Structures are given as C-alpha cells and as structure tokens.
Coordinates of C-alpha atoms and ligand atoms in Angstrom, one line a residue:
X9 CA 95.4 -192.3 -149.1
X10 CA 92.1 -192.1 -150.1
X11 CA 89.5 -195.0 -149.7
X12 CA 88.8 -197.1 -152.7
X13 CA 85.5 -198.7 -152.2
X14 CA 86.7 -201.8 -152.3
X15 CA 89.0 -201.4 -149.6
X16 CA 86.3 -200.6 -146.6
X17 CA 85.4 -203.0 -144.8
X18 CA 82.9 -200.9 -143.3
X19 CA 81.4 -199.9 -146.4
X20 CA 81.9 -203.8 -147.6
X21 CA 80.1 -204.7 -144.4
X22 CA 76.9 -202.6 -145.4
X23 CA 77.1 -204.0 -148.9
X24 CA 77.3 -207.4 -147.5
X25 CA 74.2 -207.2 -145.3
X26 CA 72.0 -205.3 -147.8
X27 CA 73.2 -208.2 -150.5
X28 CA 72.2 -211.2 -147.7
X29 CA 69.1 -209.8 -146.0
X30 CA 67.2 -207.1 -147.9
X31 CA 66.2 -209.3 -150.7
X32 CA 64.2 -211.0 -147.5
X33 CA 61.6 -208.4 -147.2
X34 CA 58.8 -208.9 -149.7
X35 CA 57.3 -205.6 -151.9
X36 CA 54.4 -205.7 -150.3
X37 CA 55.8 -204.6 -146.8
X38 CA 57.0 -201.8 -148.9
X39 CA 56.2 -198.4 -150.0
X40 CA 54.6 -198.2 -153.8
X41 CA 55.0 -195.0 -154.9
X42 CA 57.7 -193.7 -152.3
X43 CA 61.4 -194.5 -151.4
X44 CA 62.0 -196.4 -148.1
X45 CA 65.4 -197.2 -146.8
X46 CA 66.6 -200.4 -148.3
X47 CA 66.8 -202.0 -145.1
X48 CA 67.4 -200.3 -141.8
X49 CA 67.4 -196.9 -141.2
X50 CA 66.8 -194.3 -143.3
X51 CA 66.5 -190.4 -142.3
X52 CA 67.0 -186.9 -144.8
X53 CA 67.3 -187.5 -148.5
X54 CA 71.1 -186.0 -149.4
X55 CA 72.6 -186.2 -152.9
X56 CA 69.5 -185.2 -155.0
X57 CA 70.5 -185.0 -158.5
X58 CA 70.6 -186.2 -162.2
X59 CA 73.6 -187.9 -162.9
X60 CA 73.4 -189.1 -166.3
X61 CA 70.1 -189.0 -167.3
X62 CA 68.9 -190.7 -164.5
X63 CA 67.8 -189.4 -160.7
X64 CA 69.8 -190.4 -158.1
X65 CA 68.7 -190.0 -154.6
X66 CA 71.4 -190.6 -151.5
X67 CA 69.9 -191.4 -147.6
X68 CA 71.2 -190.8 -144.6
X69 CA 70.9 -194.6 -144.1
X70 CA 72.2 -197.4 -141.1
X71 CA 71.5 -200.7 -142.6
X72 CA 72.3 -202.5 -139.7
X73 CA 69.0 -201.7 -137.8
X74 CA 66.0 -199.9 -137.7
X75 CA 67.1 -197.0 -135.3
X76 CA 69.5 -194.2 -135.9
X77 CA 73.6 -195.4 -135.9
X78 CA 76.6 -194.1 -137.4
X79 CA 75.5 -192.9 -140.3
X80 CA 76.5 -194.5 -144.4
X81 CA 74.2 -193.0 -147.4
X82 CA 71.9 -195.3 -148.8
X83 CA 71.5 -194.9 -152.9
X84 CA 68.6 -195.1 -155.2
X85 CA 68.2 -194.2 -158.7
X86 CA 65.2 -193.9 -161.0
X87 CA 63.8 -192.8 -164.3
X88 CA 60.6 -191.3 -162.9
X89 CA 61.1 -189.9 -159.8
X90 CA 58.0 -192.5 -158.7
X91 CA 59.7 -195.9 -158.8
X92 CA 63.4 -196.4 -157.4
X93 CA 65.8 -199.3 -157.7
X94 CA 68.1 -199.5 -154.6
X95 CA 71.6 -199.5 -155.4
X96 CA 74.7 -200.7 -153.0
X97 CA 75.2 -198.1 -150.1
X98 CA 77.5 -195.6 -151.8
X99 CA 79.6 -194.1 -148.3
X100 CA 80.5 -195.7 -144.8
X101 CA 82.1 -194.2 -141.7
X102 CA 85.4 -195.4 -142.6
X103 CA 87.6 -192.7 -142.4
X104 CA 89.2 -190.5 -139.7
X105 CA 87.6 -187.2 -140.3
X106 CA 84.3 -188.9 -140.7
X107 CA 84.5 -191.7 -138.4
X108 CA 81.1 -190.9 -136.3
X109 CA 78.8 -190.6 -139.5
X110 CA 79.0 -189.3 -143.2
X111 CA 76.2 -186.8 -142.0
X112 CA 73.8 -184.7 -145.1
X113 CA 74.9 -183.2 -148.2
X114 CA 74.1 -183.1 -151.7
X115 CA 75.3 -184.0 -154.9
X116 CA 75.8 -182.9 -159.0
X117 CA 77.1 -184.1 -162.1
X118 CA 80.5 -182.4 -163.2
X119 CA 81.2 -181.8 -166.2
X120 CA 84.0 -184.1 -166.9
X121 CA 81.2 -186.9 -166.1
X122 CA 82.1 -187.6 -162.3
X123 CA 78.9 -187.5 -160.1
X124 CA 80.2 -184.6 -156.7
X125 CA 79.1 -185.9 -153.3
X126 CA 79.6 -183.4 -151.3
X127 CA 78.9 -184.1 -147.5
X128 CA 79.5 -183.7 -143.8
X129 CA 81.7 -185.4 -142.0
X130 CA 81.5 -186.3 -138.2
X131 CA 83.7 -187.1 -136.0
X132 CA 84.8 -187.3 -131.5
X133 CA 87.4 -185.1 -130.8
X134 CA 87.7 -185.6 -126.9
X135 CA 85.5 -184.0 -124.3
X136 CA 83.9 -180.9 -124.0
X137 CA 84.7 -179.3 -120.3
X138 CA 81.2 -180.5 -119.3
X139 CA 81.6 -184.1 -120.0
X140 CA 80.2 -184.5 -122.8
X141 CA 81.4 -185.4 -126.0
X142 CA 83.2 -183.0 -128.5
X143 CA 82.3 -183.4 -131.9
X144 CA 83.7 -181.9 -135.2
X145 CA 81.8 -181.3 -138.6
X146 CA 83.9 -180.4 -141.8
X147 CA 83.0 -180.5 -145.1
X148 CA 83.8 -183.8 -147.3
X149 CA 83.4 -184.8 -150.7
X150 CA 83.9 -187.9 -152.8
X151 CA 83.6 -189.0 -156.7
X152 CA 82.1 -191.5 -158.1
X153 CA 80.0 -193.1 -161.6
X154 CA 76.7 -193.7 -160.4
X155 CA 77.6 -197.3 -158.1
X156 CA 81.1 -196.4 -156.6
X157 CA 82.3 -193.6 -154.6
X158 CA 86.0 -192.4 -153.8
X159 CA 86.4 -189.7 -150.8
X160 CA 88.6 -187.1 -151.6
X161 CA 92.2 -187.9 -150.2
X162 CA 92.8 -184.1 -149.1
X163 CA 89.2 -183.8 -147.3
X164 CA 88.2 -181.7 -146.0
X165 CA 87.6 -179.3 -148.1
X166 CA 85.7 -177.1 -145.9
X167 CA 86.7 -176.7 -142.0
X168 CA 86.5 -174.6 -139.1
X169 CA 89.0 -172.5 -139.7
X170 CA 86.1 -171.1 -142.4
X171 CA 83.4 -170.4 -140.2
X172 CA 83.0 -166.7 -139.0
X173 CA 83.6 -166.0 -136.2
X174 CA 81.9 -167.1 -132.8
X175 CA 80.1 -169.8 -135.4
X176 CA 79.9 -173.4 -133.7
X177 CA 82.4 -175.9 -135.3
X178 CA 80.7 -178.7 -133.7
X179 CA 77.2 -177.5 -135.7
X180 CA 78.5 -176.9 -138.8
X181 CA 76.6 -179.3 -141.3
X182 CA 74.6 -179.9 -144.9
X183 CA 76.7 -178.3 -147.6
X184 CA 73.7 -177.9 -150.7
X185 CA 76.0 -177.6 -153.4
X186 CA 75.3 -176.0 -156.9
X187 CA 76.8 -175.5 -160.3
X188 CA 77.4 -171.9 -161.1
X189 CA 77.4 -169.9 -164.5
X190 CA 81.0 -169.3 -164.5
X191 CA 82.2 -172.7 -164.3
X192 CA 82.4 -172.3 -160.5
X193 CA 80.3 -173.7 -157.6
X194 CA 78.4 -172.1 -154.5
X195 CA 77.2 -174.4 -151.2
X196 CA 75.1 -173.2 -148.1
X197 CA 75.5 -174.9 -144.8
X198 CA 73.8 -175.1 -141.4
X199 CA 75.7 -173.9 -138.4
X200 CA 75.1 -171.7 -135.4
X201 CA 76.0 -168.3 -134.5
X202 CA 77.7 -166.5 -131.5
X203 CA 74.3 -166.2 -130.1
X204 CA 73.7 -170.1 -130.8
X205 CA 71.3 -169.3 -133.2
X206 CA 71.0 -171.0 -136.7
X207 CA 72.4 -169.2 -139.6
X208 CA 73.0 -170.1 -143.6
X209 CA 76.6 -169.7 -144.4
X210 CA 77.6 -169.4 -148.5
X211 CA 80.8 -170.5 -150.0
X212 CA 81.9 -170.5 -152.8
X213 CA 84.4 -172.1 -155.2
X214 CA 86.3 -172.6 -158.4
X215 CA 87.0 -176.3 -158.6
X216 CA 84.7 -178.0 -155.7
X217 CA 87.9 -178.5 -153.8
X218 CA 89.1 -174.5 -152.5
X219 CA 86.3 -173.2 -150.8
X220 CA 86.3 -169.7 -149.6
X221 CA 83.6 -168.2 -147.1
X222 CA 81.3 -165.7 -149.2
X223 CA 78.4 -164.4 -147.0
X224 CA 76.0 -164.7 -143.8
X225 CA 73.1 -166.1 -146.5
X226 CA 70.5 -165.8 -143.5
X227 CA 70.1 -165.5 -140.0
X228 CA 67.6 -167.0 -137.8
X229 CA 68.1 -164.4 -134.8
X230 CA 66.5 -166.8 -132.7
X231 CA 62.9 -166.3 -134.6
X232 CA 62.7 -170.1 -135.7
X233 CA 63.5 -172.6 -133.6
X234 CA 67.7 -173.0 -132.6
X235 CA 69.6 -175.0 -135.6
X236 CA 68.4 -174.8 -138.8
X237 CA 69.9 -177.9 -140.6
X238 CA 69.4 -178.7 -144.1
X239 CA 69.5 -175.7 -146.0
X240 CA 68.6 -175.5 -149.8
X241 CA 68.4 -171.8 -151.7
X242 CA 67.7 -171.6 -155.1
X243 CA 65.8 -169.0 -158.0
X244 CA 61.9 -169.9 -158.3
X245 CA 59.5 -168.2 -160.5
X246 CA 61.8 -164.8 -160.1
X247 CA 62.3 -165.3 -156.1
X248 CA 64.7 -166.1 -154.7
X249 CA 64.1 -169.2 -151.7
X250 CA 65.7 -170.5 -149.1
X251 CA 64.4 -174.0 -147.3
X252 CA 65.4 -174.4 -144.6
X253 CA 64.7 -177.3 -141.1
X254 CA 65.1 -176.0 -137.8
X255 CA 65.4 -177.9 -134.5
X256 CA 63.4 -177.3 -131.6
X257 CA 61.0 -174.6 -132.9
X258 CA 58.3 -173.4 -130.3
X259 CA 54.5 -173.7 -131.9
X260 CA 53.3 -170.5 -133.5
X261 CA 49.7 -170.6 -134.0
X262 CA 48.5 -173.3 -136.7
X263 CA 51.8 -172.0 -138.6
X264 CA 54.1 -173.6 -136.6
X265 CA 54.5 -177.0 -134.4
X266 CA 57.1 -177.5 -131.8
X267 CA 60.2 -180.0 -132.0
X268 CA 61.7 -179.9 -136.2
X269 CA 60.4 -177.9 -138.3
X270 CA 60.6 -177.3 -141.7
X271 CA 60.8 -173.2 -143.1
X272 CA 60.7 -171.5 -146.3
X273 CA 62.3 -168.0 -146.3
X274 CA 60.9 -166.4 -150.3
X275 CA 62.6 -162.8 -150.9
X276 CA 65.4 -161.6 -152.6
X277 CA 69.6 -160.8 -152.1
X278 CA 71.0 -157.7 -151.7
X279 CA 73.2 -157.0 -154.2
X280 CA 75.5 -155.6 -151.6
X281 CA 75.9 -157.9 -149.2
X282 CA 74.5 -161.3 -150.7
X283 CA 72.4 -161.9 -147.9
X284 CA 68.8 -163.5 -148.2
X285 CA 66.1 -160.0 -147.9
X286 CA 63.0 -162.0 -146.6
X287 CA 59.8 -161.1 -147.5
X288 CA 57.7 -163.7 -146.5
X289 CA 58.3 -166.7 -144.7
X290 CA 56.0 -170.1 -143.9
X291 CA 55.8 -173.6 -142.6
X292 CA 56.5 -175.5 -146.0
X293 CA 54.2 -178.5 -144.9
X294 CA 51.2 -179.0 -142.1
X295 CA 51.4 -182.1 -141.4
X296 CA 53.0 -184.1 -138.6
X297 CA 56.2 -186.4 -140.9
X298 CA 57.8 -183.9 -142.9
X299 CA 61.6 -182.9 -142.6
X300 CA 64.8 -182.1 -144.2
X301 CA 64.1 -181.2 -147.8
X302 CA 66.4 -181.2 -150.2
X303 CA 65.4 -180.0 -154.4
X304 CA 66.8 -180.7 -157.8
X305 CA 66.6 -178.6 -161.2
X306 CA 64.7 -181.2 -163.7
X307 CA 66.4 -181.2 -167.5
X308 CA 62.8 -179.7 -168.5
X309 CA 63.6 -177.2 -165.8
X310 CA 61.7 -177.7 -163.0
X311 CA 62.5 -177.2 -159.4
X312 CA 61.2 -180.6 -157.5
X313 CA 61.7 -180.9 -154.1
X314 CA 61.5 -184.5 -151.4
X315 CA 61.7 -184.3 -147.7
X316 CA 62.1 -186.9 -144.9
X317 CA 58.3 -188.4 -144.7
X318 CA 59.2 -188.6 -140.9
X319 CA 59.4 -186.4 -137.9
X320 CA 62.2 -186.8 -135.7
X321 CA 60.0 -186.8 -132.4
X322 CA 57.8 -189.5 -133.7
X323 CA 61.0 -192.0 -134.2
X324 CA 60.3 -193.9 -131.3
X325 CA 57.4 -195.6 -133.1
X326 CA 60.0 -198.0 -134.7
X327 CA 58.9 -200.2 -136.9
X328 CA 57.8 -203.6 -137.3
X329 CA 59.6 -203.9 -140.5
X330 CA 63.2 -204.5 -140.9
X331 CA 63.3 -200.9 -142.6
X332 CA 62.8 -197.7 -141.3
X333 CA 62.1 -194.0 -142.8
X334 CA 60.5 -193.3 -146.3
X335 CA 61.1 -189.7 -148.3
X336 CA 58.0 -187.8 -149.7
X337 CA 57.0 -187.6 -153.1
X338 CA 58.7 -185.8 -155.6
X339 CA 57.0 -182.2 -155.8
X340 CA 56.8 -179.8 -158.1
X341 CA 57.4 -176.2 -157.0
X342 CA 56.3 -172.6 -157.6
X343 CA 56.0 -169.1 -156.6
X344 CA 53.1 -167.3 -156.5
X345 CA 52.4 -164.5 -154.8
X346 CA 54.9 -165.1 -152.3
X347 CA 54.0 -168.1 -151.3
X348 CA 55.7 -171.7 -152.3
X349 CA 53.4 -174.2 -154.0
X350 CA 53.8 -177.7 -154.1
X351 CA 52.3 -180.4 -156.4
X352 CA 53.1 -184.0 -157.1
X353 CA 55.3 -184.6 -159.8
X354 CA 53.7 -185.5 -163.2
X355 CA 55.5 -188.8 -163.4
X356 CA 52.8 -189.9 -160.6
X357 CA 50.5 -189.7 -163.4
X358 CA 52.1 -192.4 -165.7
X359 CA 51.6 -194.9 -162.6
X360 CA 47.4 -194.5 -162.4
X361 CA 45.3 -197.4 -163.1
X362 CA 41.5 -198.2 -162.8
X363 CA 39.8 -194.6 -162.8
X364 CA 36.4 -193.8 -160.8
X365 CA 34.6 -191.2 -161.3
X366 CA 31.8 -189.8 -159.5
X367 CA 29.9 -186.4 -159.8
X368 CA 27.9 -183.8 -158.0
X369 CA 27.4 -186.6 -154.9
X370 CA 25.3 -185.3 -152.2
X371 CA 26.9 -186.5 -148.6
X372 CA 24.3 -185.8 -146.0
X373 CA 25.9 -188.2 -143.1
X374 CA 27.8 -191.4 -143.9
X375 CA 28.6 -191.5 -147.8
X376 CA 30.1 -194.9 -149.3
X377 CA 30.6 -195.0 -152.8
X378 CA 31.5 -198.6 -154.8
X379 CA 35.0 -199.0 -156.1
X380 CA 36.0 -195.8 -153.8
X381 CA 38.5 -197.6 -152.0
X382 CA 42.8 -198.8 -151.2
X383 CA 45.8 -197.8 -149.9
X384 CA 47.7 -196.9 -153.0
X385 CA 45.5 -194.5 -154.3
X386 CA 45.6 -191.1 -155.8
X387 CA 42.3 -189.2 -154.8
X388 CA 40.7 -186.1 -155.8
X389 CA 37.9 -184.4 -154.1
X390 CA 36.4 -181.2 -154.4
X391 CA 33.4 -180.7 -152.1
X392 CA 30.5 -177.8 -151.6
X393 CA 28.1 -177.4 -149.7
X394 CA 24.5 -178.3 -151.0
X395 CA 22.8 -175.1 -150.1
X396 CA 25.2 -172.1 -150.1
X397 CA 22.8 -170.7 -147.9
X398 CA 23.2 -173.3 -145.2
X399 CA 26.7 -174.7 -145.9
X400 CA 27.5 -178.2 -143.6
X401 CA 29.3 -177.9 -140.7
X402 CA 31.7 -180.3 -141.3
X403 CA 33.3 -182.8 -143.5
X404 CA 35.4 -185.7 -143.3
X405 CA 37.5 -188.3 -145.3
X406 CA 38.5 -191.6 -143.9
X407 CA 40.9 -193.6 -145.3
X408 CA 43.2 -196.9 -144.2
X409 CA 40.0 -198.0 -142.5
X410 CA 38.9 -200.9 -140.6
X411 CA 36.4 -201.7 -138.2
X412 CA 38.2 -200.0 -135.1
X413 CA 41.2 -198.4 -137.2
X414 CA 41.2 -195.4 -139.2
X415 CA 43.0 -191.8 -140.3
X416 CA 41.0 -189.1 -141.4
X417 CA 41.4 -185.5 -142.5
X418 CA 38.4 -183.2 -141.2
X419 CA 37.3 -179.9 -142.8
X420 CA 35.3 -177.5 -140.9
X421 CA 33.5 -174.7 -142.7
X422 CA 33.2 -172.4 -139.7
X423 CA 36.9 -171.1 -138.9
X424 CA 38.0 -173.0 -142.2
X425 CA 40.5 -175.4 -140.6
X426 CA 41.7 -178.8 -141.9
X427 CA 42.9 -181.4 -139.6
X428 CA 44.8 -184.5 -140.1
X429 CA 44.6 -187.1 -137.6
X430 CA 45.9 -190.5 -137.0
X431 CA 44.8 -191.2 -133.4
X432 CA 42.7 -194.3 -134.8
X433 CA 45.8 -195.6 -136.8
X434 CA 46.9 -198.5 -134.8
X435 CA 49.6 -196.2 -133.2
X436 CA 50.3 -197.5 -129.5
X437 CA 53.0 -194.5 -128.6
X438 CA 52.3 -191.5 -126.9
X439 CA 53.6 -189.0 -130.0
X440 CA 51.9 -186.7 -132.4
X441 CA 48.5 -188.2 -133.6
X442 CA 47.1 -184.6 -135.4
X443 CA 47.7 -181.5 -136.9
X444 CA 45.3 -178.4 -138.2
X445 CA 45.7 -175.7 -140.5
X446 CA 43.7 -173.0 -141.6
X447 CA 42.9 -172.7 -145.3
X448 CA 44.8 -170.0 -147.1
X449 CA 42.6 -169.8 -150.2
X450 CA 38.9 -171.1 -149.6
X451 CA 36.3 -169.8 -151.5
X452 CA 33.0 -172.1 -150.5
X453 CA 35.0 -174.8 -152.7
X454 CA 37.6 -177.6 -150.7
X455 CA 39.9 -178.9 -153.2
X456 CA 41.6 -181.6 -151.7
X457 CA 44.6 -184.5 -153.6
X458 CA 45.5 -186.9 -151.3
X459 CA 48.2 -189.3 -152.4
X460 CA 47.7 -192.7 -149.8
X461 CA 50.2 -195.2 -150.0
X462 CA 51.0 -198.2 -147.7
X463 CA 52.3 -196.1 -144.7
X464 CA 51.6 -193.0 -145.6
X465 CA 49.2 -189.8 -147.1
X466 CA 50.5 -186.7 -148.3
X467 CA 47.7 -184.2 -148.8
X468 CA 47.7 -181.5 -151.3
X469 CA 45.0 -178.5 -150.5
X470 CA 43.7 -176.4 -153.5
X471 CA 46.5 -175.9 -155.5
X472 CA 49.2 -177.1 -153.7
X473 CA 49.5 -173.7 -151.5
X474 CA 49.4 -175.8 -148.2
X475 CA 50.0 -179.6 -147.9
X476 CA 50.0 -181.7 -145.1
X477 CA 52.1 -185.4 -144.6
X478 CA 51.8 -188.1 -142.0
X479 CA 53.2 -191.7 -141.4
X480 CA 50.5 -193.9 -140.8
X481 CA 51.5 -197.6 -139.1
X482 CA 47.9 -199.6 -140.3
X483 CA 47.7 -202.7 -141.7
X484 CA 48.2 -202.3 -145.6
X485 CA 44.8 -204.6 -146.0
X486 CA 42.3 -201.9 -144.7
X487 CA 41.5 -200.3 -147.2
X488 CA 38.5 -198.4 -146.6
X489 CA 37.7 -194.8 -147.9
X490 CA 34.4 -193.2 -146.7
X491 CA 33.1 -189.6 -146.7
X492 CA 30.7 -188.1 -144.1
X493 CA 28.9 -184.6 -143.8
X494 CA 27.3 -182.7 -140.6
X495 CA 24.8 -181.0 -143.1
X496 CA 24.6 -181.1 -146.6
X497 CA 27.6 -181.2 -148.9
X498 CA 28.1 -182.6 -152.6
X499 CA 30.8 -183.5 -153.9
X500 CA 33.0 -184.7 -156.7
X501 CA 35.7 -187.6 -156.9
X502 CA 38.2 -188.8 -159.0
X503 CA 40.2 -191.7 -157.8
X504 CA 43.2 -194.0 -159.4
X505 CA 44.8 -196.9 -158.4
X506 CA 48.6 -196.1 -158.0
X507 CA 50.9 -199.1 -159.0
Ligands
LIG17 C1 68.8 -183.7 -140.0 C2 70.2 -184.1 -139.5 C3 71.3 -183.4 -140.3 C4 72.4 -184.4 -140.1 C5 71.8 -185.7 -140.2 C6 72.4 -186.8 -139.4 O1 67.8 -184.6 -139.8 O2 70.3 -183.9 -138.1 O3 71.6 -182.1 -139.8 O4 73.3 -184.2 -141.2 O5 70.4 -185.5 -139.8 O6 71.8 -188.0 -139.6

C-alpha cells in the first residue's frame, strides 16, 4: 500500500511542528525577497514548477532542527517568484525504500492535472565490507494537488538494475524530470561511473512510471570535482545546457573554488549518440553560497533558474534562528556567445519602493550619499574613472555596515578583479570569508546590481555574465552603504527599497 498523507505519522509529525512553532518566528528574522526554510533546515530547491498557474518550489527540508537530518521536502508556492507562502511539508521519510531521506528531485504538472514529484529515495541496506554503512538510492515519485502528496505504491520506478554498468548504486540521485513533445517524459540523474567519477545519466519514458536507460548524457572524466549531483539540461537561446554541482572540486584559477561547486556545461547533442558535445564550460556563480540549482520554463517562456544560497562547507555557521538555508533569487537565463547569463527576475521589479537617484558622483576617498542606505535594497552602480587617463586604483562598496561590521565587494582596475568579502560580517567560524573573479567583459565601465537582503547579497556584474552570492550573518539593523575610491572615480546610482 501506498501512503496517504494522512496516514504518516512522520509526515504528520512535521506538519504538527511547523503548525505549533513556525508561526513563533517573527518576519523580520526572515528573508524579504528570498525563500528560507519554514522552520529548520533547509538545503537544494527540488520540485521547481508551475502547477496550476502558480510556482511551486519543494526543499530538501528537516523541520525539526536547524542542522541536516533525514530529509522531508519543504513546500512553498507563489505568484511572483519574489514572495512565497509556506505550505505544509509535502513528503516524510516514511516509507521503506525511502526510509533515510526523500533526497532531490523535481517536479511537473501532468496533463490530467496531477502535480509529478519525482524524487530520490534513500535508504541503509546493511554494511559495506569496510564498516561503513551501505546505502541505496532509487528513483521515487508521488502525486499530489498542490497541498497533498501520495507516493507511488509500486516505487521505485527507477533502480539499480538501470544503471550502466560499473555505475554506483549507492550515488545514484536527482532525477530533473521534463515533459516531452510526444506525450513522453525524459529525466537526468547524478551518479558515478566505474572510475568513480560523476556522470549524467538520461531516461526516458512513456507514462512517468516505465523508465528505460537512454544515454551517458555527460561525463565528468574526473575534470570537475568527483560527484556531480543535481543535474538540470535543457534548450537555451539555441544551446543546448547542462547545470550541473559537483562535490569536492579542486580550485582552478579564479574559475573554480574547492569543496561544491556549481558547473555549466553549453554545447550541443550528437545526434548519434545523445550525449552532451561541450563547447564551453564555466563556474555558474563566483561567489562563496551558491549550490544545487534547479530551472523552470515560465508560461511567457522563459528559462529561470534558483540555487541553494548556501555552501555546504560553510554549514557549520548554524544559525541563530530557528531556521536554516535560504534559495537565491529567481533568475532569468540566456545564452550568448557561449556563455550563460543570469539576471533577476522581472517580478523583483514590482516589489521596489522609494527610488534614489544620483548622477555622475565623483568618489575621491570616502563617499556617503543621503538616503543611500538598508538591507533590503536593490542597487545599481555603474562607476568610471574621473580621468581616463589616470583611472583610480580601486573601488569599493560597503554594505550591512556598522561601526566594526561590514561586507564589501572591491573592484580593482589593474588586473580587473572583483572581490566579495565578508570577513567584517560578524562571522566567528573559521570558513570562507571571500571570493575574486576577473571581469569577463570590462570596458573602463563597472556595471554592478547588487540585490541585499537580510542575510544575504547576490551580485549581478555587467549584464549578468558573472554573478557572485554570499550569506551574510549581521545584524538586519546595520544598514549602512558607503562607497570609496583610491583615485578618482564618478559614479552613478540607482537604488530601491525592496519590500
Ligand atoms: C545536494 C545533495 C543531493 C541530495 C541532497 C540530500 O546538496 O547532496 O545530491 O539529494 O543534497 O539532502
């Protein structure tokens, strides 16, 4: 028999606490503008999709505390992709085959009006001849309208028996799941090769029940890190992309940092084989908080992608809330000239208040200008320097400040690298406090959109051809923005409230 809802008492029990104590932790030790776990623990966004005219967005989610457990999915829906309502948790750990977590995985509207979930399930199987424990990941899914799920009573639908051979059954995880033309469905999945190295497996499907192993989609060959978990491939301005987040990269220049990464593969298939032909490949974000992405198809059409606003490495800064984990933004993507793009959603717009404008403001030291200030803010700043013939050295932003306490983002004209640092957040843990990338595109003009909310900034560089994201843990109230040049720069801003 399948599980009704109703009938788990695990997923009962998660109902039950979010029902007594999330109502307990007041909005303003929450996230404006992005989705935080309802209470608890949240980590990658799973279950993406427009269900019935409205966007519904699933969590890898243990309500019980703020650290990692055996993982439910959290459920939000919203109209704007900028403001969610939390909704009951929507799956528990209750069954057999998924008894150690209902791990990532995705979601879709079919067409006889049931919303897919479509998801990983994890369970112990004994011992491994080491010791250690022996795990099994198969592929689940459940039905439901929006509020109430019902797993599938002949899960799996996808197990070992379907990997290729020498593939890992115990890293086999993160079906993304898509409608085909035909009536018929496609997924990609994480798992790991005979070499142990991470590789995109495609299946495909007439009903979203029999699955049948299609094709090798990609293959890390041990270039990118180990596992690649979270995999996403769909059409983009004519190319054809694959997003995926591998585990334990090594760093690679400015392009790459070690521990999880996040990696976008743009090319094409072969028509023979189905696999992925790469021809270009890049970090999809430069900051220090940004993992497991997962994208929906808007009804206007476009591709819009979130991500994990949190970097597995830099868990063990808790939380002094009772929640845990925030996703990204909603962003808009694109393809040009081989390289993805990324842009806040429009929506964002709707949610501005109080404009300030200033233009053509010379910053020769510190630069403080009146109403340029808050923590929910969206900020625009293009910057030049004064006298092309002796450009400033250097540039900086400071935001979420406060006497002692500060982030910044620092822009040096010389080898044209940005860097994001928190080391003046209020952090006390010995993790990632900054990042650096080089600018892809600059051209004596810094174009710069940085998105500040409570606990976070997301930075968007020119045109959304590099961004960078980081968590910061400083007191909501310090709210100071100020600007300072080594040399002569002038600038322009444009800043909103965000409510
Ligand atoms: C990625 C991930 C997924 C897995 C989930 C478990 O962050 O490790 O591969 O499904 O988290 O919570």
């Amino acid at each position: 028999m399948s599980t009704q809802y109703t009938d788990s008492v695990k997923l009962y029990a998660a109902r039950r606490h979010e029902a007594l104590f999330s109502g307990n932790i007041p909005a303003s030790d929450r996230p404006v503008v992005h989705l935080e776990s309802q209470i608890g623990w949240m980590n990658d966004p799973n279950g993406f999709s427009l269900y019935k005219g409205r966007y519904h967005l699933f969590y890898q989610y243990h309500p019980f505390s703020s650290v990692w457990g055996p993982m439910h999915w959290g459920h939000a829906v919203s109209d704007d992709l900028v403001h969610w309502e939390h909704l009951p948790a929507a799956l528990a750990p209750d069954e057999r085959y998924d008894s150690s977590g209902c791990f990532s995985g995705s979601a879709l509207e079919l067409a006889d009006g049931r919303h897919l979930l479509m998801y990983t399930g994890l369970s112990q199987t004994g011992r491994n001849p080491d010791g250690t424990p022996a795990n099994r990941q198969i592929q689940c899914i459940a039905y439901g309208d929006g509020v109430d799920y019902e797993k599938y009573e002949g899960n799996p639908v996808i197990d070992s028996s379907q990997l290729p051979e020498g593939s890992s059954p115990q890293d086999f995880r993160d079906p993304k799941i898509w409608a085909c033309e035909d009536g018929g469905f496609r997924c990609v999945l994480g798992s790991l090769d005979a070499e142990r190295s991470g590789q995109i497996l495609q299946y495909r499907s007439a009903d979203g029940i029999s699955w049948e192993f299609e094709c090798v989609l990609a293959s890390n060959h041990g270039r990118y890190g180990v596992m690649w978990e979270c995999p996403d491939t769909f059409v983009l301005d004519g190319k054809q992309v694959l997003l995926v987040s591998p585990q334990d990269m090594l760093p690679e220049g400015n392009e790459f940092m070690s521990g999880n990464g996040t990696l976008a593969l743009i090319g094409h298939l072969d028509d023979q084989t189905g696999a992925l032909v790469e021809e270009a490949t890049q970090s999809i974000d430069y900051g220090i908080d940004f993992y497991a992405t997962q994208t929906l198809e808007t009804a206007d059409g476009r591709r819009v992608m979130v991500a994990w606003m949190q970097n597995w490495d830099t868990t063990s800064v808790g939380s002094v809330q009772p929640w845990f984990g925030q996703m990204t933004l909603p962003r808009e993507l694109h393809v040009r000239d081989g390289r993805l793009y990324q842009w806040p959603v429009r929506e964002i717009e709707e949610a501005r208040r109080n404009r300030v404008a200033y233009e053509d403001v010379l910053v020769e030291g510190l630069c403080v200008l009146d109403g340029v200030r808050g923590r929910c803010v969206d900020l625009t700043l293009t910057v030049r320097s004064a006298d092309e013939d002796d450009p400033y050295s250097e540039f900086f932003v400071r935001f979420a400040q406060r006497g002692r306490f500060r982030s910044s983002l620092c822009f040096r004209t010389r080898d044209r690298s940005l860097m994001i640092n928190r080391k003046h957040s209020g952090l006390r843990r010995a993790v990632v406090k900054d990042r650096k990338c080089k600018l892809l595109s600059y051209d004596g003009t810094l174009r710069l959109r940085m998105i500040l909310d409570r606990f976070s900034v997301e930075v968007f560089v020119g045109e959304g051809e590099q961004t960078m994201t980081m968590t910061i843990p400083t007191d909501p109230s310090f709210d100071e923005i100020t600007f300072f040049a080594e040399g002569k720069a002038v600038m322009d801003v444009e800043k909103y409230d965000l409510v």
